[in-house]
Short mmCIF file of C-alpha atoms in Angstrom, two decimals:
data_model
loop_
_atom_site.label_atom_id
_atom_site.label_comp_id
_atom_site.label_asym_id
_atom_site.label_seq_id
_atom_site.Cartn_x
_atom_site.Cartn_y
_atom_site.Cartn_z
CA UNK A 1 0.00 0.00 0.00
CA UNK A 2 1.56 3.33 -1.01
CA UNK A 3 2.31 5.80 1.72
CA UNK A 4 1.81 9.53 1.42
CA UNK A 5 4.53 12.07 0.81
CA UNK A 6 6.66 12.78 3.86
CA UNK A 7 5.78 15.94 5.75
CA UNK A 8 9.37 17.18 5.94
CA UNK A 9 12.79 16.16 4.60
CA UNK A 10 13.99 15.74 8.20
CA UNK A 11 11.88 12.56 8.34
CA UNK A 12 14.64 10.75 6.43
CA UNK A 13 17.77 9.80 8.34
CA UNK A 14 21.04 11.37 7.19
CA UNK A 15 22.91 8.90 4.98
CA UNK A 16 26.67 8.91 5.32
CA UNK A 17 29.50 6.95 3.79
CA UNK A 18 32.95 7.26 5.25
CA UNK A 19 35.70 6.61 2.74
CA UNK A 20 39.13 7.48 4.02
CA UNK A 21 41.42 9.35 1.65
CA UNK A 22 44.69 7.49 1.39
CA UNK A 23 47.54 10.01 1.74
CA UNK A 24 49.52 8.16 -0.93
CA UNK A 25 46.85 9.06 -3.52
CA UNK A 26 47.02 12.82 -2.88
CA UNK A 27 49.06 14.60 -5.57
CA UNK A 28 49.48 18.31 -4.69
CA UNK A 29 51.26 19.16 -7.96
CA UNK A 30 48.46 17.69 -10.07
CA UNK A 31 45.79 18.87 -7.55
CA UNK A 32 44.31 15.36 -7.57
CA UNK A 33 43.24 12.56 -5.27
CA UNK A 34 41.85 9.05 -5.71
CA UNK A 35 38.34 8.50 -4.30
CA UNK A 36 35.78 5.71 -4.00
CA UNK A 37 32.63 6.89 -5.77
CA UNK A 38 30.51 3.77 -5.29
CA UNK A 39 30.44 0.54 -3.35
CA UNK A 40 26.98 -0.54 -4.49
CA UNK A 41 25.66 -0.09 -0.94
CA UNK A 42 21.86 -0.04 -0.57
CA UNK A 43 20.30 3.43 -0.71
CA UNK A 44 16.69 4.17 0.22
CA UNK A 45 14.79 5.75 -2.70
CA UNK A 46 11.15 6.60 -3.35
CA UNK A 47 9.17 5.78 -6.48
CA UNK A 48 6.32 8.21 -7.07
CA UNK A 49 3.00 6.45 -7.75
CA UNK A 50 0.91 9.57 -8.05
CA UNK A 51 1.02 13.29 -7.42
CA UNK A 52 1.32 12.91 -3.65
CA UNK A 53 2.04 9.24 -3.00
CA UNK A 54 5.23 7.21 -3.19
CA UNK A 55 6.57 3.77 -2.43
CA UNK A 56 9.96 3.35 -0.74
CA UNK A 57 12.48 0.88 -2.12
CA UNK A 58 16.15 0.07 -1.66
CA UNK A 59 18.35 0.71 -4.70
CA UNK A 60 21.35 -1.63 -4.89
CA UNK A 61 23.65 -1.12 -7.86
CA UNK A 62 25.92 -3.83 -9.21
CA UNK A 63 29.54 -2.69 -9.26
CA UNK A 64 31.46 -4.71 -11.84
CA UNK A 65 33.23 -4.13 -15.15
CA UNK A 66 30.34 -5.92 -16.87
CA UNK A 67 27.64 -3.71 -15.30
CA UNK A 68 29.25 -0.25 -15.28
CA UNK A 69 30.08 1.79 -18.40
CA UNK A 70 32.86 4.22 -17.42
CA UNK A 71 33.10 5.88 -20.86
CA UNK A 72 31.56 9.20 -19.80
CA UNK A 73 33.53 9.37 -16.55
CA UNK A 74 36.77 8.71 -18.43
CA UNK A 75 35.89 11.46 -20.93
CA UNK A 76 36.32 14.12 -18.22
CA UNK A 77 33.03 14.02 -16.34
CA UNK A 78 32.39 16.72 -13.72
CA UNK A 79 32.98 15.83 -10.07
CA UNK A 80 29.99 17.19 -8.15
CA UNK A 81 29.45 18.19 -4.54
CA UNK A 82 26.71 16.08 -2.94
CA UNK A 83 25.07 14.79 -6.15
CA UNK A 84 23.83 18.29 -6.93
CA UNK A 85 23.03 18.58 -10.64
CA UNK A 86 20.96 21.77 -10.55
CA UNK A 87 23.81 24.23 -11.03
CA UNK A 88 27.32 24.32 -12.44
CA UNK A 89 28.34 25.86 -9.09
CA UNK A 90 28.23 22.38 -7.55
CA UNK A 91 31.11 21.18 -9.75
CA UNK A 92 34.23 20.88 -7.60
CA UNK A 93 36.55 19.18 -10.06
CA UNK A 94 36.85 16.86 -13.03
CA UNK A 95 37.29 13.09 -13.32
CA UNK A 96 40.73 12.29 -14.71
CA UNK A 97 40.32 8.51 -14.67
CA UNK A 98 37.72 6.03 -13.42
CA UNK A 99 37.98 2.27 -12.89
CA UNK A 100 36.44 -0.71 -11.08
CA UNK A 101 38.57 -2.37 -8.42
CA UNK A 102 37.00 -5.36 -6.73
CA UNK A 103 33.50 -4.26 -5.66
CA UNK A 104 34.32 -0.52 -5.65
CA UNK A 105 34.14 2.18 -8.29
CA UNK A 106 37.19 4.44 -7.99
CA UNK A 107 38.25 7.66 -9.67
CA UNK A 108 41.07 10.17 -9.74
CA UNK A 109 39.58 13.65 -9.28
CA UNK A 110 41.46 16.83 -10.29
CA UNK A 111 40.62 20.11 -8.55
CA UNK A 112 41.01 23.70 -9.82
CA UNK A 113 44.12 25.76 -9.25
CA UNK A 114 44.18 27.89 -6.10
CA UNK A 115 42.32 31.14 -6.70
CA UNK A 116 40.45 29.76 -9.72
CA UNK A 117 36.81 30.78 -9.86
CA UNK A 118 35.72 27.72 -11.79
CA UNK A 119 36.53 24.00 -11.86
CA UNK A 120 38.91 22.53 -14.40
CA UNK A 121 37.63 21.02 -17.62
CA UNK A 122 38.72 17.79 -19.22
CA UNK A 123 40.98 19.77 -21.58
CA UNK A 124 42.55 22.18 -19.06
CA UNK A 125 45.69 21.29 -17.14
#
C-alpha cells in the first residue's frame, strides 16, 4: 500500500558513507586525489506512484566491469558536490580517470588551481 509524501525532509535519516582518503593518492602538484565513488551499498529511494504518493524501495547497484560503463567518466566528467546537478556551481573538479577495483568504483579527481573561480575542464591542465 503506497504511503503519502513525507511531511518534511527531516523525516529521512542522514545517509553517510565514510571513505578514508589514502595520503599516498594525494598529488598536490596535479591537484588530484583518488576517491571511492561507489560501493553498491543499498540506498533508500522513493518511487512516485501519483502526485502525492510514493513507495519506498532500496536501490542496490551492481559494481562490476560488466555492469558499469565508465566511458563518460573517463571522458572528463564533472565531479559534483553532494550529487547536486541543478547548477554548475556544484562542480568541484573533473574526473581524470575512473575504474572498477573489486566491488568498488574508484576515480582520480582533479581540482582547480588555487584562486580559480571555476573548476577545471577535461581539456585544461
